CSV table of C-alpha atoms and ligand atoms in Angstrom, one decimal:
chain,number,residue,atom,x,y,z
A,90,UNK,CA,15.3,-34.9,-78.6
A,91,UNK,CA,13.6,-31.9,-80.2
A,92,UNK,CA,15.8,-29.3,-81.6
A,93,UNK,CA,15.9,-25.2,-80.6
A,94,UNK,CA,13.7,-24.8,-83.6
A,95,UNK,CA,11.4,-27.0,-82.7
A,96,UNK,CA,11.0,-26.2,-79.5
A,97,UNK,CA,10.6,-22.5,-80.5
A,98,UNK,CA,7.6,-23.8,-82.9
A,99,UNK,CA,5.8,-25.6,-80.0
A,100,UNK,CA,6.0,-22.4,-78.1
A,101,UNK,CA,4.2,-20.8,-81.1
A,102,UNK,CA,2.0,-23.8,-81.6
A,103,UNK,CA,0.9,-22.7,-77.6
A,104,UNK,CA,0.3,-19.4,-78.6
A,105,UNK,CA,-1.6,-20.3,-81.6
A,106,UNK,CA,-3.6,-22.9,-79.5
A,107,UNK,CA,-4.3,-20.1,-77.4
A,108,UNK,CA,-6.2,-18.3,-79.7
A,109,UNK,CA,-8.5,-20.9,-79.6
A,110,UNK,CA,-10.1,-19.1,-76.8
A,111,UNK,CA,-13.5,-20.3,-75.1
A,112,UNK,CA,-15.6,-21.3,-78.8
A,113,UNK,CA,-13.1,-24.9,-79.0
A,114,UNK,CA,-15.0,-26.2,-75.8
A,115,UNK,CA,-15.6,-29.2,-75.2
A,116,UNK,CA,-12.9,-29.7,-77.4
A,117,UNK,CA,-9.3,-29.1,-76.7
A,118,UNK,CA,-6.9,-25.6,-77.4
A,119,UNK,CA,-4.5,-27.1,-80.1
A,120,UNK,CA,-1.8,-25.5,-82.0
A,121,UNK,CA,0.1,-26.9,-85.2
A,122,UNK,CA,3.1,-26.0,-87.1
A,123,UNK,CA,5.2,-27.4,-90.0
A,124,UNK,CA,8.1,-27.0,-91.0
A,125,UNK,CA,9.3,-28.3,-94.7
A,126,UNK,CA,12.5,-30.9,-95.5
A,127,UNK,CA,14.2,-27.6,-95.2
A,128,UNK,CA,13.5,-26.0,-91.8
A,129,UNK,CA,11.1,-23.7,-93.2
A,130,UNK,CA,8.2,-23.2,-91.6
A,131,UNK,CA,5.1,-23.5,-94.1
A,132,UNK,CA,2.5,-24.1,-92.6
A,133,UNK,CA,0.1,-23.3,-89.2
A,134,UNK,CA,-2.9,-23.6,-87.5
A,135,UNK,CA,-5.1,-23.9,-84.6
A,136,UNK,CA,-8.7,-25.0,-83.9
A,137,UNK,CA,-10.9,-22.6,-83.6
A,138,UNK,CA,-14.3,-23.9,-82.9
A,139,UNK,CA,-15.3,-27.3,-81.4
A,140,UNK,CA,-16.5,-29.0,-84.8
A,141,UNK,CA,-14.4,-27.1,-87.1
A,142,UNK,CA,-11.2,-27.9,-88.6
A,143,UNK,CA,-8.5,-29.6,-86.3
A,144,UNK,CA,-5.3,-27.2,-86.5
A,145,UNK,CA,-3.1,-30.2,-88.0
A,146,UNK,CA,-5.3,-30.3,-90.6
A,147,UNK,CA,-5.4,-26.3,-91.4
A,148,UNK,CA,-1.6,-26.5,-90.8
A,149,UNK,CA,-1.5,-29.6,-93.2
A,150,UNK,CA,-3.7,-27.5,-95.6
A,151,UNK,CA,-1.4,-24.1,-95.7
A,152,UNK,CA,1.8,-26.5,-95.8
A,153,UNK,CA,0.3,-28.4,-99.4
A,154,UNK,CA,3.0,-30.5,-100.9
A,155,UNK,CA,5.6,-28.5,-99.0
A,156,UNK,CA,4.7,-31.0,-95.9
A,157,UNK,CA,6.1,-34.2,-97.8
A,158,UNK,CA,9.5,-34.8,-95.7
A,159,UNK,CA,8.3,-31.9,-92.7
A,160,UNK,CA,8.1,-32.1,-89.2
A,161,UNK,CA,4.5,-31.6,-87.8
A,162,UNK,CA,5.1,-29.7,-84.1
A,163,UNK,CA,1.6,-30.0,-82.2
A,164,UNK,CA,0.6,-29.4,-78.7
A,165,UNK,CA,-1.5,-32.5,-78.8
A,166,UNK,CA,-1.3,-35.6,-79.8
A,167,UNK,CA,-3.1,-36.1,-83.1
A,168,UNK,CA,-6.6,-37.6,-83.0
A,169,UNK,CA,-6.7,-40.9,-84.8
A,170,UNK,CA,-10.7,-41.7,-84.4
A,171,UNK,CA,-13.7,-40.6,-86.8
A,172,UNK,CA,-15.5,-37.9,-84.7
A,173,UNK,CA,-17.2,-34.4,-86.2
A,174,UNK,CA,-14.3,-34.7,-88.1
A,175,UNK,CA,-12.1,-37.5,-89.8
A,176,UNK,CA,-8.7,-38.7,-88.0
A,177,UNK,CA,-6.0,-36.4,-88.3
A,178,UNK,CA,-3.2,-39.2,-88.3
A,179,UNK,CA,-4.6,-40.2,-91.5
A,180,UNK,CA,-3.9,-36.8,-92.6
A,181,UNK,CA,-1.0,-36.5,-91.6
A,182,UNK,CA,0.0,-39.6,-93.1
A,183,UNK,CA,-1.4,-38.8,-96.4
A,184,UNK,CA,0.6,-35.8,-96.1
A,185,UNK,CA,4.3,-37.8,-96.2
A,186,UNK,CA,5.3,-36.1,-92.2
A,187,UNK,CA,8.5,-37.3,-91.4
A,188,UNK,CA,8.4,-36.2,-87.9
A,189,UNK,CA,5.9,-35.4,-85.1
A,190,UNK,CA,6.7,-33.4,-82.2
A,191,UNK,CA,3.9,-33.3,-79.6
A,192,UNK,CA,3.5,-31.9,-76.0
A,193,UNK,CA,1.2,-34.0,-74.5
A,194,UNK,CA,-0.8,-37.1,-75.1
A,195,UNK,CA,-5.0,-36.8,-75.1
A,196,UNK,CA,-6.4,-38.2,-72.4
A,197,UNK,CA,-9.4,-38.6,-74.2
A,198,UNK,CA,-10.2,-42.2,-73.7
A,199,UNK,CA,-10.3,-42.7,-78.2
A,200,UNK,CA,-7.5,-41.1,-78.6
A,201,UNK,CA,-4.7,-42.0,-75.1
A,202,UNK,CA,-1.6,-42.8,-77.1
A,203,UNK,CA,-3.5,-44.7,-79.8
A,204,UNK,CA,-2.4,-41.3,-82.2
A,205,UNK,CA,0.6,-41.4,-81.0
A,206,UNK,CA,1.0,-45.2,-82.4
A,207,UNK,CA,-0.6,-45.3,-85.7
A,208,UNK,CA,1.9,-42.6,-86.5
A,209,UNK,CA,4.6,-44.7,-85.4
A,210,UNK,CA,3.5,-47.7,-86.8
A,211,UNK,CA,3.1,-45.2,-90.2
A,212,UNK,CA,6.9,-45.3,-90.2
A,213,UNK,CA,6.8,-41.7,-88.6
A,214,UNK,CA,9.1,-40.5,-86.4
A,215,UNK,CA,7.0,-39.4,-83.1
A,216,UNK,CA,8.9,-37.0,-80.1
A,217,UNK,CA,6.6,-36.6,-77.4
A,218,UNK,CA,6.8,-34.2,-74.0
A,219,UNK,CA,8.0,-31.4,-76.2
A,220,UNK,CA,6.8,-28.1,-73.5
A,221,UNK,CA,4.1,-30.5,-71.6
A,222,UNK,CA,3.7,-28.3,-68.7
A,223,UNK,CA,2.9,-25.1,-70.7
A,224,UNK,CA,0.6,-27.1,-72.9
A,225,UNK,CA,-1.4,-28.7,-69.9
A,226,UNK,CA,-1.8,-25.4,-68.4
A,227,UNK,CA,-2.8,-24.4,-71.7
A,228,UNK,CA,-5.7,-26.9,-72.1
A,229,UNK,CA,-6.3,-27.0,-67.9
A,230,UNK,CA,-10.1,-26.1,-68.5
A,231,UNK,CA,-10.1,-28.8,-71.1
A,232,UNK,CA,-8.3,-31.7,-68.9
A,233,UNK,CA,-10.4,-30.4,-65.8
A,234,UNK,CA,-13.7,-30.8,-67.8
A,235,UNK,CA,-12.3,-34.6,-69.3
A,236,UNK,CA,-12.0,-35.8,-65.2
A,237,UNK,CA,-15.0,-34.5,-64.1
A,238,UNK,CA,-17.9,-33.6,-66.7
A,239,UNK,CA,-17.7,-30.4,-65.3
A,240,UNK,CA,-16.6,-26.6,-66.0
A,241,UNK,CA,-13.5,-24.8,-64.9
A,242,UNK,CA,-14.6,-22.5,-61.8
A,243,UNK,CA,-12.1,-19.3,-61.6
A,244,UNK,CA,-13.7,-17.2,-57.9
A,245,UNK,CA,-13.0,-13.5,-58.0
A,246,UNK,CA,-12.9,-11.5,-55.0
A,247,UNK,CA,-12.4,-7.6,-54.1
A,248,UNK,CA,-11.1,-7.5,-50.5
A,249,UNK,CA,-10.1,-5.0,-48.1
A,250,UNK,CA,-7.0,-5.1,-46.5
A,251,UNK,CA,-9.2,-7.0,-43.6
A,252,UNK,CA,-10.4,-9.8,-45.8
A,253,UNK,CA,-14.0,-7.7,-46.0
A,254,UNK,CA,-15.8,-8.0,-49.3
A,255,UNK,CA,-18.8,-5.2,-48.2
A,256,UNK,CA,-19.3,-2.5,-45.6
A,257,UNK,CA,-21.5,-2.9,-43.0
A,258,UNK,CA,-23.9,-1.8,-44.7
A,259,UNK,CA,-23.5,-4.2,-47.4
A,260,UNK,CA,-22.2,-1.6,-49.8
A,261,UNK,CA,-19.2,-2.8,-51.7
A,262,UNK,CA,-19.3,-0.1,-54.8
A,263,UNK,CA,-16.1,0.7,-54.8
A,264,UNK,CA,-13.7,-1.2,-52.4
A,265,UNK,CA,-11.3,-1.5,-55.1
A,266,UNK,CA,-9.6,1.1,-58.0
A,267,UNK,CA,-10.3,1.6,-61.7
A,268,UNK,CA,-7.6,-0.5,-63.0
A,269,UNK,CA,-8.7,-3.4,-60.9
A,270,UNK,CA,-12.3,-3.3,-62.4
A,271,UNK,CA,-11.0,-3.0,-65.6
A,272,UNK,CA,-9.3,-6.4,-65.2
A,273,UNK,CA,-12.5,-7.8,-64.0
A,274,UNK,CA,-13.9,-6.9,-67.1
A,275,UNK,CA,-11.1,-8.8,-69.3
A,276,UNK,CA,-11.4,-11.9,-66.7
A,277,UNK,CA,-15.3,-11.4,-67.7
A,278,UNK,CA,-14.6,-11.5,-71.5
A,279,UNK,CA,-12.6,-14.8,-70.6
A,280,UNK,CA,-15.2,-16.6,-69.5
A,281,UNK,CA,-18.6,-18.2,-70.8
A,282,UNK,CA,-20.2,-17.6,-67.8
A,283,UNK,CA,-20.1,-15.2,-64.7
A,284,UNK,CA,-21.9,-17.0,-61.5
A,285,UNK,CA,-23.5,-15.6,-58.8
A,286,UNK,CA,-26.6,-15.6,-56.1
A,287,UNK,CA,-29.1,-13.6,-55.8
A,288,UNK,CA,-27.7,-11.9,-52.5
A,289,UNK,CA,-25.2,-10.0,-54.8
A,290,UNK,CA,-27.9,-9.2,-57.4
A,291,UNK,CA,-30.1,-7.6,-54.2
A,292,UNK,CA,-27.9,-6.1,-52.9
A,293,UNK,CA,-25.6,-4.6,-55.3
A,294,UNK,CA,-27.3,-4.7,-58.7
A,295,UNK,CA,-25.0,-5.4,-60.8
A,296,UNK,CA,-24.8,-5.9,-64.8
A,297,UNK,CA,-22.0,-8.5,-64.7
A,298,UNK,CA,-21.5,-7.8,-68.7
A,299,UNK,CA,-18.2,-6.7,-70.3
A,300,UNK,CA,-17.6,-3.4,-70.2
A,301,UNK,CA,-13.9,-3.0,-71.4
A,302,UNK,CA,-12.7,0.7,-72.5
A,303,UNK,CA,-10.3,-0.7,-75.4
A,304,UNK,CA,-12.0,-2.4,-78.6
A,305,UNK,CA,-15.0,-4.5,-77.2
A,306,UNK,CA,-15.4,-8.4,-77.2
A,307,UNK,CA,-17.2,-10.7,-79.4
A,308,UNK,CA,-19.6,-11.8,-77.1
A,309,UNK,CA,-21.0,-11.6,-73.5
A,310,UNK,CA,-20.8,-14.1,-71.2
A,311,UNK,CA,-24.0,-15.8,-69.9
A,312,UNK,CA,-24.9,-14.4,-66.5
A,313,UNK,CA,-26.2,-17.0,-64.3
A,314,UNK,CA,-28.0,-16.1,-61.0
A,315,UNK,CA,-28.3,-19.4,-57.8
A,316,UNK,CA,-31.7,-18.4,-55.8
A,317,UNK,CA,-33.4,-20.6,-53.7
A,318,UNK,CA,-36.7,-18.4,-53.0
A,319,UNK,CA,-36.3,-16.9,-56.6
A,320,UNK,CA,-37.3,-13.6,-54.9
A,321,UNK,CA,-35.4,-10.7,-57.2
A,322,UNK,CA,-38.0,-7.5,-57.3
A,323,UNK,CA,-37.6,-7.6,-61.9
A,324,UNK,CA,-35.8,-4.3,-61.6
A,325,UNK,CA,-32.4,-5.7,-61.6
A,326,UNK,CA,-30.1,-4.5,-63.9
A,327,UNK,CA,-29.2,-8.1,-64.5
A,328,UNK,CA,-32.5,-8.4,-66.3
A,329,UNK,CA,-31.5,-5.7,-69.2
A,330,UNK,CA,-31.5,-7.8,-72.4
A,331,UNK,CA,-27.3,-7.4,-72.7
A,332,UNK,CA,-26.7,-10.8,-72.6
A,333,UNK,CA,-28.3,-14.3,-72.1
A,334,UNK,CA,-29.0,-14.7,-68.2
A,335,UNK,CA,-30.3,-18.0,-66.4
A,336,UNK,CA,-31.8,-17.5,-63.1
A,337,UNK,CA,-31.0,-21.3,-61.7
A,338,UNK,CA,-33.8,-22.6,-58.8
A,339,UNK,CA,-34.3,-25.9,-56.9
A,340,UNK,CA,-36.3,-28.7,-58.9
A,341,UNK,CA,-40.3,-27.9,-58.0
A,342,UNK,CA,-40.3,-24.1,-57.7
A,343,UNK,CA,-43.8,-23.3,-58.0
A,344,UNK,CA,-45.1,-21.5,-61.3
A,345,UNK,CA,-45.9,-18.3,-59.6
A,346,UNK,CA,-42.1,-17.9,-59.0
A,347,UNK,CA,-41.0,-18.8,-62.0
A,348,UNK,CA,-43.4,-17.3,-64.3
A,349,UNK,CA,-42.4,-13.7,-63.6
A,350,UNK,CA,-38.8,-14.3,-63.9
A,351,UNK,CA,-39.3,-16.0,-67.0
A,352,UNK,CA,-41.4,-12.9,-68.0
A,353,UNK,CA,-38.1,-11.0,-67.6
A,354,UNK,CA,-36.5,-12.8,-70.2
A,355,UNK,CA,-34.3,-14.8,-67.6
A,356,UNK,CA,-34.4,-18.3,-68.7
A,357,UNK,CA,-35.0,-21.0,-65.7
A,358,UNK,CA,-32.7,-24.2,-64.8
A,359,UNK,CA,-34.4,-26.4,-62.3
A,360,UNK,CA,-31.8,-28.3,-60.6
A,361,UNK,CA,-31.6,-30.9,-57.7
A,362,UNK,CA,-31.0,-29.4,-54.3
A,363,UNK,CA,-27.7,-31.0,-52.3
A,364,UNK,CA,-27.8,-34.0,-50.1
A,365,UNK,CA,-26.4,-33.0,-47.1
A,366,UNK,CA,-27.4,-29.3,-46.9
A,367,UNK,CA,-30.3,-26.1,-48.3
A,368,UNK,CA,-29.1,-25.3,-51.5
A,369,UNK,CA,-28.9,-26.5,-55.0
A,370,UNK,CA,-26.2,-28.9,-55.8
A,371,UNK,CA,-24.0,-27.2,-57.0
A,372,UNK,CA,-22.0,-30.1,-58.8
A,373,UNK,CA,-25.0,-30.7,-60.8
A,374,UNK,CA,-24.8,-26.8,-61.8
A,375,UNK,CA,-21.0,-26.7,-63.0
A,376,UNK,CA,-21.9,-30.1,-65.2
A,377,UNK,CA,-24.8,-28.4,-66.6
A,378,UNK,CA,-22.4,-25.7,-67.8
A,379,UNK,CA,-20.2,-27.6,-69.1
A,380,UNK,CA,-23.2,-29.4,-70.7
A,381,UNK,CA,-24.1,-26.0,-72.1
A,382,UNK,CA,-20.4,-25.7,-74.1
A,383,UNK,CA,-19.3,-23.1,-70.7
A,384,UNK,CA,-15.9,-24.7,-70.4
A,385,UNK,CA,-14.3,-21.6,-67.9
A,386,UNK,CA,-17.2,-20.2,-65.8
A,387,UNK,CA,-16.6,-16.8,-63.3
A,388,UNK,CA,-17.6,-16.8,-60.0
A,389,UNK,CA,-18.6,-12.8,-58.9
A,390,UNK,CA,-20.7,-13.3,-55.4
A,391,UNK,CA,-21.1,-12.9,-52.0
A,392,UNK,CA,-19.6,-14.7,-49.3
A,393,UNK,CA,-22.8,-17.5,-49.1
A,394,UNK,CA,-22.2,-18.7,-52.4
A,395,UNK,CA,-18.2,-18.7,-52.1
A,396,UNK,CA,-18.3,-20.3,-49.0
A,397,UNK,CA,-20.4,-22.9,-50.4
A,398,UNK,CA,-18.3,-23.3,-53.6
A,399,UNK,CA,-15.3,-23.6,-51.2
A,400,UNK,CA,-16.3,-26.3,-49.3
A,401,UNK,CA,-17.8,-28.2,-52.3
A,402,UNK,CA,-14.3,-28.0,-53.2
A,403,UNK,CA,-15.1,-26.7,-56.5
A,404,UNK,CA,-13.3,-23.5,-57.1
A,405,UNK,CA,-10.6,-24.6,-59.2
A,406,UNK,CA,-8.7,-21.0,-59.2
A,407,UNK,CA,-8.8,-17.8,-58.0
A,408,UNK,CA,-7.9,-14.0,-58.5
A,409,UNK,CA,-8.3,-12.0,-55.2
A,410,UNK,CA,-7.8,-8.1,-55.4
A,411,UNK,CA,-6.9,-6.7,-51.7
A,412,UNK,CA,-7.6,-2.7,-51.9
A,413,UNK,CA,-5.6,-0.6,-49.6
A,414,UNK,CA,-8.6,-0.2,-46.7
A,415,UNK,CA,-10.1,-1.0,-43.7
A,416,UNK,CA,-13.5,-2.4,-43.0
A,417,UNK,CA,-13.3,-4.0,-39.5
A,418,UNK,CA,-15.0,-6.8,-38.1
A,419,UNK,CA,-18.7,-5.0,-39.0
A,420,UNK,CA,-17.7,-5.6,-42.5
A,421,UNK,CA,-18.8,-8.5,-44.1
A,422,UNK,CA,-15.9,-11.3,-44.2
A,423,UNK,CA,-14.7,-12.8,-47.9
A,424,UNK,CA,-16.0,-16.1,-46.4
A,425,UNK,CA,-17.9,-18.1,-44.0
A,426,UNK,CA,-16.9,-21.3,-42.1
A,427,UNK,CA,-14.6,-23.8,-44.3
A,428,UNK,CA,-14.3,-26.7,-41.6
A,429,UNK,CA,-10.7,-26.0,-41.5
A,430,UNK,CA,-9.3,-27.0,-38.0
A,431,UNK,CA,-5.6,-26.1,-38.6
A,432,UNK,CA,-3.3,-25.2,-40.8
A,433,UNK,CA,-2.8,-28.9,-42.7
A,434,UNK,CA,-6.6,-28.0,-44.0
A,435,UNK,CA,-5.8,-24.8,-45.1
A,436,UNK,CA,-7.2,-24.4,-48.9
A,437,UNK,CA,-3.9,-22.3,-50.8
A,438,UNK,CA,-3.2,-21.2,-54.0
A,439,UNK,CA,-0.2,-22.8,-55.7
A,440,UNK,CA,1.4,-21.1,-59.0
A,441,UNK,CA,0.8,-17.9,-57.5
A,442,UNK,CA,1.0,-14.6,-59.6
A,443,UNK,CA,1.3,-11.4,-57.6
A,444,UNK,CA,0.8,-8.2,-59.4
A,445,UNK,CA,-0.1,-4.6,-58.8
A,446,UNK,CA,-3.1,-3.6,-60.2
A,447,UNK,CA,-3.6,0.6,-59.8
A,448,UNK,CA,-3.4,0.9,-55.9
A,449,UNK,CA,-4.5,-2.2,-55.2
A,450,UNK,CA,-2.4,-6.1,-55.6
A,451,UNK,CA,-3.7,-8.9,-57.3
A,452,UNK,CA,-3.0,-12.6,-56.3
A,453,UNK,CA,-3.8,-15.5,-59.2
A,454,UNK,CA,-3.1,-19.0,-58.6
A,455,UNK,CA,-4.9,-22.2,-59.2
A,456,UNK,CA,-6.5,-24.0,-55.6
A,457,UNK,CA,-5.4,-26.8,-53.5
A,458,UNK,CA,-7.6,-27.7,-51.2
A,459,UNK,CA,-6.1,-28.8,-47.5
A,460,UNK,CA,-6.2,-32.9,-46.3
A,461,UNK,CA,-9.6,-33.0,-44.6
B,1200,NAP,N1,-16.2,-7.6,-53.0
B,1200,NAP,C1,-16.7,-8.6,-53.8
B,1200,NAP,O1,-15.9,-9.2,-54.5
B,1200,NAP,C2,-18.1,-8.9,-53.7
B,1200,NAP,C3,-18.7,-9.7,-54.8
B,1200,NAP,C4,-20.0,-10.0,-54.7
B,1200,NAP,C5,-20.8,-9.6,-53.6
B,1200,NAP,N2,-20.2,-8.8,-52.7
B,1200,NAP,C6,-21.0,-8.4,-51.5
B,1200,NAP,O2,-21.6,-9.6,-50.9
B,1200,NAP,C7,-22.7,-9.2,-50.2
B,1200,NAP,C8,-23.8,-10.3,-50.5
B,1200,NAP,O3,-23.5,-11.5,-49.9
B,1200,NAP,P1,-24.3,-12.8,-50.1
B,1200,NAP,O4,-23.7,-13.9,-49.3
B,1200,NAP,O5,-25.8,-12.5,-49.8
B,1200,NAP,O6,-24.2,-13.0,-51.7
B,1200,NAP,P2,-24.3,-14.2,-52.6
B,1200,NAP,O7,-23.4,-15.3,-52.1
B,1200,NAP,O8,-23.9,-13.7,-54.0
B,1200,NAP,O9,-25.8,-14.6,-52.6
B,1200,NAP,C9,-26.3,-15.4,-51.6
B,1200,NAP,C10,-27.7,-15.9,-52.1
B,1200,NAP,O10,-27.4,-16.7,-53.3
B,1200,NAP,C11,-28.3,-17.8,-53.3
B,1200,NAP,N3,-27.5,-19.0,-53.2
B,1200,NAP,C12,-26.3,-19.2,-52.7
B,1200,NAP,N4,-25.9,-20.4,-52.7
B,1200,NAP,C13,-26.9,-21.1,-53.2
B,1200,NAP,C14,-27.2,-22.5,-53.6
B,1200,NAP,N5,-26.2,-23.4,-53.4
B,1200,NAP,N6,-28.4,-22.8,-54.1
B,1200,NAP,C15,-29.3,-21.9,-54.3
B,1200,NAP,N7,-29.1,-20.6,-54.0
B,1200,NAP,C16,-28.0,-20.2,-53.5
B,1200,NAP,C17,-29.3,-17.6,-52.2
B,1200,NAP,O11,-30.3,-16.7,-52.7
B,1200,NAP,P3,-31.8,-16.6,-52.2
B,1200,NAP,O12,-31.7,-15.9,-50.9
B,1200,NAP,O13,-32.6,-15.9,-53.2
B,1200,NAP,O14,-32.4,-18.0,-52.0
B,1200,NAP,C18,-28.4,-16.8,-51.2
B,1200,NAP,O15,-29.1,-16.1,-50.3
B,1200,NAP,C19,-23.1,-7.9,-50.6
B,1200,NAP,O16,-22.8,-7.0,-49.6
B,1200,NAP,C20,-22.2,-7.6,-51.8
B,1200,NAP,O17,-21.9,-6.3,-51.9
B,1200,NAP,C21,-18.9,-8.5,-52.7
């Protein structure tokens, strides 16, 4: 059983994994502390960039001779395979660990358990379990993109108290309050990516960059635009050179479409249109993302593409501001048809966070889509 310290280190570790943020992708968020023979803790360390350093290692590193006899705490289980970088049980071996405590196993298909094992068969002593649930919520876009090849998909929407995204008119600047914009921003600055179709970039113009008022970001996400007639007039704020933006077409899109958007700096993805309906697959998209290194990607649109993302069953969480208005049925509903006949095919949230956000509340949770 792990001991009050330890389990005070893993929730550090977490933290530290944390930190880790969107550059480990495609790898894992991992966290690592030691303590010495003593109960000290000298040593920590997380990784930071998919290729760099694994955070046993920097934690091994910072630790030095003071490791001989410590406990490693890590939120994952150690690699034990030769990949960018050289297996961190031997490290840890090397290192004279006495005990491991670990949150989760890796289900990636070199590593499941076999870490766990050569430590074991090392002579060290192994815990395992240690926080598992905060450490697979932790590494959810990780373990989401390990099942399926593709990225995590998080769908904001701003509501009225009517489920209406948009006026009538199609105007939707503002329906909800400062404060709740200004978390769009930091869910922006989150993600790799922010996704949306070209009836959002028509009709509203946005920038869909981060615009936060407290010390700015590293980096923008890349803005990526779904268009099946590619028609955009090449005014569009979207096009300002901010931040990388991909304007994403079906395979065959003739040259004269192409070549002006191209001439707007967009870069073009060419992807397979769906089986069974218009539209591009939009499986294939969220693989080519996560192709790309986007491991969480944000979906800002209108109610075609949600609707369509919906039923693909793809949204894998969402964060829905409801503003304290009315719209009425001549407002433009959140989404379209789901095929949902009753209530057992209902597509929820589970994990639900309510908040208040300025005048307006703010529900989070992850999806669970409804038996069909
Ligand atoms: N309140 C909010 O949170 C919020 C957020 C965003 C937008 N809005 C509002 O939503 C309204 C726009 O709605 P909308 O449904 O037109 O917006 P949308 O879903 O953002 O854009 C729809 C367009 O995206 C493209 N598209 C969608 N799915 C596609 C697929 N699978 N493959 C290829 N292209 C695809 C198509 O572009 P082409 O027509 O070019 O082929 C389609 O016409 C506006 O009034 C806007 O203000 C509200």
């Amino acid at each position: 059983m792990a001991s009050p310290a330890e389990i005070q280190a893993m929730r550090r570790a977490l933290e530290l994994a944390r930190a880790g943020g969107l550059s480990a992708f495609p790898n894992p968020l991992v966290g690592a502390v030691i303590f010495d023979s003593s109960g000290n803790i000298v040593g920590e360390g997380y990784h930071e960039i998919c290729g760099g350093p694994h955070a046993e290692v920097l934690a091994l590193e910072k630790a030095s001779d003071a490791a001989f006899r410590g406990t490693l705490v890590v939120t994952l289980e150690p690699c034990c395979h030769y990949g960018r970088t050289s297996p961190c049980t031997d490290a840890i071996l090397s290192a004279g660990i006495a005990r491991v405590v670990v949150a989760m196993e890796d289900p990636d298909p070199r590593v499941a358990g076999r870490g766990i094992q050569t430590l074991r068969d090392g002579g060290i002593q192994v815990e395992t379990g240690v926080l598992r649930e905060e450490a697979l919520r932790v590494n959810s876009t990780y373990l989401h993109f390990r099942e399926t090849g593709r990225s995590w998909l998080r769908l904001k929407l701003a509501l009225s108290m009517d489920g209406r995204l948009a006026a009538a008119d199609g105007g939707a600047e503002w329906i909800t309050c400062p404060t709740s914009r200004e978390a769009v921003h930091r869910m922006r600055a989150e993600s790799a990516a922010v996704l949306t179709g070209a009836g959002t970039v028509r009709s509203d113009d946005p920038r869909l960059t981060v615009r936060l008022s407290e010390a700015g970001p590293t980096g923008q996400p890349v803005r990526i635009i779904l268009s099946m007639s590619g028609d955009m007039g090449g005014s569009e704020r979207i096009f300002s050179g901010d931040a990388r933006t991909i304007v994403v077409v079906p395979e065959g899109t003739p040259t004269e479409i192409i070549a002006p958007i191209k001439n707007l700096g967009a870069e073009i993805w060419e992807l397979p249109g769906a089986s069974d309906r218009v539209g591009i697959d939009l499986h294939t998209l969220l693989r080519r993302t996560a192709e790309e290194g986007m491991g969480e990607v944000l979906a800002e649109c209108g109610s075609g593409l949600s609707t369509a993302l919906l039923r693909e069953r793809l949204v894998n969480s969402m964060a829905v501001f409801t503003a304290p208005l009315l719209l009425g049925a001549g407002g433009f509903p959140a989404v379209g048809d789901l095929s949902i006949p009753s209530m057992d095919s209902a597509i929820r949230l589970q994990d639900v966070r309510a908040s208040i956000s300025g005048s307006d509340t703010l529900l989070e949770g992850s999806v669970v889509y409804g038996s069909d």
